[in-house]
Amino acid sequence: MHMADSYNIASARAHSNIAFIKYWGNRDPLLRLPANSSLSMNLLALHTTTTVRWSADLAADSLTINGEAANVAALRRVQAHLDMLRRRLGTKLRAQVDSRNNFPMGAGIASSASAFAALTMAAVAALHGQLAERELTTLARLGSGSAARSIPGGFVEWQAANAHADSYAETIAPADHWQLADVIAIVSHQHKRVGSTAGHASAHSSLFQSARVETAAARLQEVKQALYQRDFAWLARVVEADSNLMHAVMMTSAPPLFYWQPLTLAVMEAVRNWREADGLRVCYTLDAGPNVHCICAAADAQAVAERLADLSPDIDMLRSGVGGGAVVLSASE
Ligand code: DP6
């Protein structure tokens, strides 16, 4: 690597996030302007580390994921993101992108949020761009909506809006505001058949989507208050309701999307029971897949993990506390 190359290289790390109020459906799919505002918690233990090298010597953009050449679909999506960043940063250079997740790819845990957050941070840093966090969140959003929420730290709100610059994400409480944990019950390692991007596109075909969207802002305000007051019972009620509403939309879309498996429902019922009958501070939320995120008070995470293990030998687990924001790990001077 010669001098010019070492000048244009940077690495960044971003955490995955789990939504308490879900993003499902876009008002503008190309700009990824969401139908409703959403709110999430960053996951400390799950992250993507991405290195971007911009160089005049490259004939084309390239992408490796966990050390292996990415498939064409992943490469195209990253190229489209790089095209957008090239326009914003005023460069024609091609990029070599190396992305690594510290969590198993086949676990059905979304990696697009941490991936596009880390890619955006690294790509901008490698060109020595000085962009405000707010703009970085809007740029990450163009790659994957939920990636906007992986740029700021802790508990993050992403604004729905009609214009690109107004649909940004920001921290509403830092990571240390509340010791929560996510015990992820992995009930299936199968790759999801219908991904989020296709799911967003069909959300409007459900009769229930408009009702979900119209009431989302009120739920978001409740989750925010429950977070500020550290009121777990309140948080649990609204987080579960919001997840149920999104899955009701999914199941009633054309074509219908059923992400739940028998073990998914068993975990959901057990979680509600552990909370209501046994007093554990735990609730569930699900993304576009069968795995159950058990959001709990950190002090109850061990008990939740033990109970999940007792429930079925077929459940694998990932555990995480609350994570900070995306960071640049190294940039040449
Ligand atoms: C169900 O952000 O993965 O996880 O913008 O098409 O990349 P794209 O979708 P994505 O959608 C996330 C959907 C969800 C809910 C959420 O995280 O808010």
PDB file of N, CA and C and ligand atoms in Angstrom, residues 17-19 21-24 26 32 38 77 110 112-113 116 141 143-147 149 158 192 196-198 200 246 250 286-288, ligand 1:
ATOM      1  N   ASN A  17     -29.094  -2.776  16.736  1.00  0.00           N
ATOM      2  CA  ASN A  17     -30.088  -2.205  17.663  1.00  0.00           C
ATOM      3  C   ASN A  17     -31.374  -3.007  17.617  1.00  0.00           C
ATOM      4  N   ILE A  18     -32.142  -2.932  18.706  1.00  0.00           N
ATOM      5  CA  ILE A  18     -33.457  -3.594  18.739  1.00  0.00           C
ATOM      6  C   ILE A  18     -34.525  -2.517  18.975  1.00  0.00           C
ATOM      7  N   ALA A  19     -35.530  -2.511  18.107  1.00  0.00           N
ATOM      8  CA  ALA A  19     -36.565  -1.477  18.190  1.00  0.00           C
ATOM      9  C   ALA A  19     -37.615  -1.813  19.245  1.00  0.00           C
ATOM     10  N   ILE A  21     -40.192   0.560  19.475  1.00  0.00           N
ATOM     11  CA  ILE A  21     -41.281   0.986  18.579  1.00  0.00           C
ATOM     12  C   ILE A  21     -40.758   0.754  17.170  1.00  0.00           C
ATOM     13  N   LYS A  22     -41.491  -0.011  16.391  1.00  0.00           N
ATOM     14  CA  LYS A  22     -40.964  -0.542  15.143  1.00  0.00           C
ATOM     15  C   LYS A  22     -41.117   0.384  13.941  1.00  0.00           C
ATOM     16  N   TYR A  23     -40.153   0.267  13.058  1.00  0.00           N
ATOM     17  CA  TYR A  23     -40.171   0.845  11.712  1.00  0.00           C
ATOM     18  C   TYR A  23     -40.716  -0.234  10.788  1.00  0.00           C
ATOM     19  N   TRP A  24     -41.869   0.000  10.192  1.00  0.00           N
ATOM     20  CA  TRP A  24     -42.388  -0.986   9.237  1.00  0.00           C
ATOM     21  C   TRP A  24     -43.203  -0.253   8.184  1.00  0.00           C
ATOM     22  N   ASN A  26     -42.615   2.337   4.437  1.00  0.00           N
ATOM     23  CA  ASN A  26     -42.015   3.639   4.116  1.00  0.00           C
ATOM     24  C   ASN A  26     -43.032   4.563   3.452  1.00  0.00           C
ATOM     25  N   ARG A  32     -36.017   5.974   1.871  1.00  0.00           N
ATOM     26  CA  ARG A  32     -36.243   5.304   3.141  1.00  0.00           C
ATOM     27  C   ARG A  32     -36.749   6.305   4.194  1.00  0.00           C
ATOM     28  N   SER A  38     -39.576   5.765  15.023  1.00  0.00           N
ATOM     29  CA  SER A  38     -39.309   4.541  15.780  1.00  0.00           C
ATOM     30  C   SER A  38     -38.293   4.821  16.884  1.00  0.00           C
ATOM     31  N   ARG A  77     -26.034  -3.473  -3.240  1.00  0.00           N
ATOM     32  CA  ARG A  77     -26.609  -2.574  -2.228  1.00  0.00           C
ATOM     33  C   ARG A  77     -25.531  -1.658  -1.648  1.00  0.00           C
ATOM     34  N   ALA A 110     -30.509  -9.293  12.589  1.00  0.00           N
ATOM     35  CA  ALA A 110     -30.294  -8.291  11.539  1.00  0.00           C
ATOM     36  C   ALA A 110     -28.898  -7.710  11.610  1.00  0.00           C
ATOM     37  N   SER A 112     -28.019  -5.453   8.927  1.00  0.00           N
ATOM     38  CA  SER A 112     -27.989  -4.294   8.035  1.00  0.00           C
ATOM     39  C   SER A 112     -27.887  -2.987   8.829  1.00  0.00           C
ATOM     40  N   ALA A 113     -28.433  -2.935  10.023  1.00  0.00           N
ATOM     41  CA  ALA A 113     -28.370  -1.703  10.824  1.00  0.00           C
ATOM     42  C   ALA A 113     -26.926  -1.388  11.194  1.00  0.00           C
ATOM     43  N   PHE A 116     -24.652  -0.822   7.789  1.00  0.00           N
ATOM     44  CA  PHE A 116     -24.706   0.454   7.075  1.00  0.00           C
ATOM     45  C   PHE A 116     -24.296   1.634   7.965  1.00  0.00           C
ATOM     46  N   ARG A 141     -29.285   6.040   6.975  1.00  0.00           N
ATOM     47  CA  ARG A 141     -30.687   5.682   6.713  1.00  0.00           C
ATOM     48  C   ARG A 141     -30.938   5.286   5.259  1.00  0.00           C
ATOM     49  N   GLY A 143     -29.041   3.696   3.366  1.00  0.00           N
ATOM     50  CA  GLY A 143     -28.574   2.317   3.133  1.00  0.00           C
ATOM     51  C   GLY A 143     -29.497   1.286   3.743  1.00  0.00           C
ATOM     52  N   SER A 144     -29.919   1.541   4.967  1.00  0.00           N
ATOM     53  CA  SER A 144     -30.884   0.692   5.668  1.00  0.00           C
ATOM     54  C   SER A 144     -31.528   1.566   6.726  1.00  0.00           C
ATOM     55  N   GLY A 145     -32.858   1.603   6.747  1.00  0.00           N
ATOM     56  CA  GLY A 145     -33.554   2.527   7.638  1.00  0.00           C
ATOM     57  C   GLY A 145     -33.071   2.424   9.076  1.00  0.00           C
ATOM     58  N   SER A 146     -33.034   1.204   9.598  1.00  0.00           N
ATOM     59  CA  SER A 146     -32.680   1.018  11.001  1.00  0.00           C
ATOM     60  C   SER A 146     -31.227   1.396  11.290  1.00  0.00           C
ATOM     61  N   ALA A 147     -30.399   1.524  10.252  1.00  0.00           N
ATOM     62  CA  ALA A 147     -29.000   1.927  10.446  1.00  0.00           C
ATOM     63  C   ALA A 147     -28.890   3.349  11.002  1.00  0.00           C
ATOM     64  N   ARG A 149     -30.460   4.491  13.369  1.00  0.00           N
ATOM     65  CA  ARG A 149     -30.537   4.379  14.832  1.00  0.00           C
ATOM     66  C   ARG A 149     -29.270   3.781  15.428  1.00  0.00           C
ATOM     67  N   TRP A 158     -35.729   7.802  15.985  1.00  0.00           N
ATOM     68  CA  TRP A 158     -35.568   8.165  14.560  1.00  0.00           C
ATOM     69  C   TRP A 158     -36.870   8.800  14.092  1.00  0.00           C
ATOM     70  N   LYS A 192     -34.097 -15.647   6.810  1.00  0.00           N
ATOM     71  CA  LYS A 192     -35.494 -15.266   6.583  1.00  0.00           C
ATOM     72  C   LYS A 192     -35.828 -15.281   5.093  1.00  0.00           C
ATOM     73  N   SER A 196     -36.501  -7.513   5.168  1.00  0.00           N
ATOM     74  CA  SER A 196     -37.185  -6.292   5.597  1.00  0.00           C
ATOM     75  C   SER A 196     -37.552  -5.385   4.427  1.00  0.00           C
ATOM     76  N   THR A 197     -36.633  -5.230   3.466  1.00  0.00           N
ATOM     77  CA  THR A 197     -36.892  -4.271   2.388  1.00  0.00           C
ATOM     78  C   THR A 197     -38.154  -4.653   1.614  1.00  0.00           C
ATOM     79  N   ALA A 198     -38.295  -5.943   1.300  1.00  0.00           N
ATOM     80  CA  ALA A 198     -39.508  -6.401   0.607  1.00  0.00           C
ATOM     81  C   ALA A 198     -40.724  -6.272   1.516  1.00  0.00           C
ATOM     82  N   HIS A 200     -41.231  -4.032   3.921  1.00  0.00           N
ATOM     83  CA  HIS A 200     -41.657  -2.625   3.991  1.00  0.00           C
ATOM     84  C   HIS A 200     -42.545  -2.276   2.794  1.00  0.00           C
ATOM     85  N   MET A 246     -47.080  -4.807  14.691  1.00  0.00           N
ATOM     86  CA  MET A 246     -46.299  -4.965  13.454  1.00  0.00           C
ATOM     87  C   MET A 246     -46.508  -6.357  12.870  1.00  0.00           C
ATOM     88  N   MET A 250     -47.893  -7.661   9.282  1.00  0.00           N
ATOM     89  CA  MET A 250     -47.169  -8.628   8.443  1.00  0.00           C
ATOM     90  C   MET A 250     -48.074  -9.792   8.032  1.00  0.00           C
ATOM     91  N   LEU A 286     -40.171  -8.798  18.620  1.00  0.00           N
ATOM     92  CA  LEU A 286     -39.654  -9.566  17.487  1.00  0.00           C
ATOM     93  C   LEU A 286     -39.466  -8.671  16.286  1.00  0.00           C
ATOM     94  N   ASP A 287     -38.395  -8.911  15.521  1.00  0.00           N
ATOM     95  CA  ASP A 287     -38.216  -8.215  14.252  1.00  0.00           C
ATOM     96  C   ASP A 287     -38.791  -9.077  13.122  1.00  0.00           C
ATOM     97  N   ALA A 288     -38.260  -8.914  11.915  1.00  0.00           N
ATOM     98  CA  ALA A 288     -38.792  -9.665  10.775  1.00  0.00           C
ATOM     99  C   ALA A 288     -38.173 -11.058  10.739  1.00  0.00           C
TER     100      ALA A 288
HETATM  101  C1  DP6 B   1     -38.681  -5.277  11.673  1.00  0.00           C
HETATM  102  O1  DP6 B   1     -34.006  -1.283   8.540  1.00  0.00           O
HETATM  103  O2  DP6 B   1     -33.836  -3.754   8.059  1.00  0.00           O
HETATM  104  O3  DP6 B   1     -36.432  -4.765  12.234  1.00  0.00           O
HETATM  105  O4  DP6 B   1     -34.519  -0.082   5.454  1.00  0.00           O
HETATM  106  O5  DP6 B   1     -35.130  -2.049   4.092  1.00  0.00           O
HETATM  107  O6  DP6 B   1     -32.965  -2.047   5.365  1.00  0.00           O
HETATM  108  P1  DP6 B   1     -34.397  -1.570   5.307  1.00  0.00           P
HETATM  109  O7  DP6 B   1     -35.143  -2.254   6.520  1.00  0.00           O
HETATM  110  P2  DP6 B   1     -34.636  -2.493   8.007  1.00  0.00           P
HETATM  111  O8  DP6 B   1     -36.041  -2.732   8.727  1.00  0.00           O
HETATM  112  C2  DP6 B   1     -36.116  -3.043  10.093  1.00  0.00           C
HETATM  113  C3  DP6 B   1     -37.460  -3.601  10.395  1.00  0.00           C
HETATM  114  C4  DP6 B   1     -37.629  -4.189  11.763  1.00  0.00           C
HETATM  115  C5  DP6 B   1     -38.132  -3.126  12.751  1.00  0.00           C
HETATM  116  C6  DP6 B   1     -37.135  -2.117  13.250  1.00  0.00           C
HETATM  117  O9  DP6 B   1     -35.948  -2.424  13.414  1.00  0.00           O
HETATM  118  O10 DP6 B   1     -37.578  -0.978  13.521  1.00  0.00           O
END
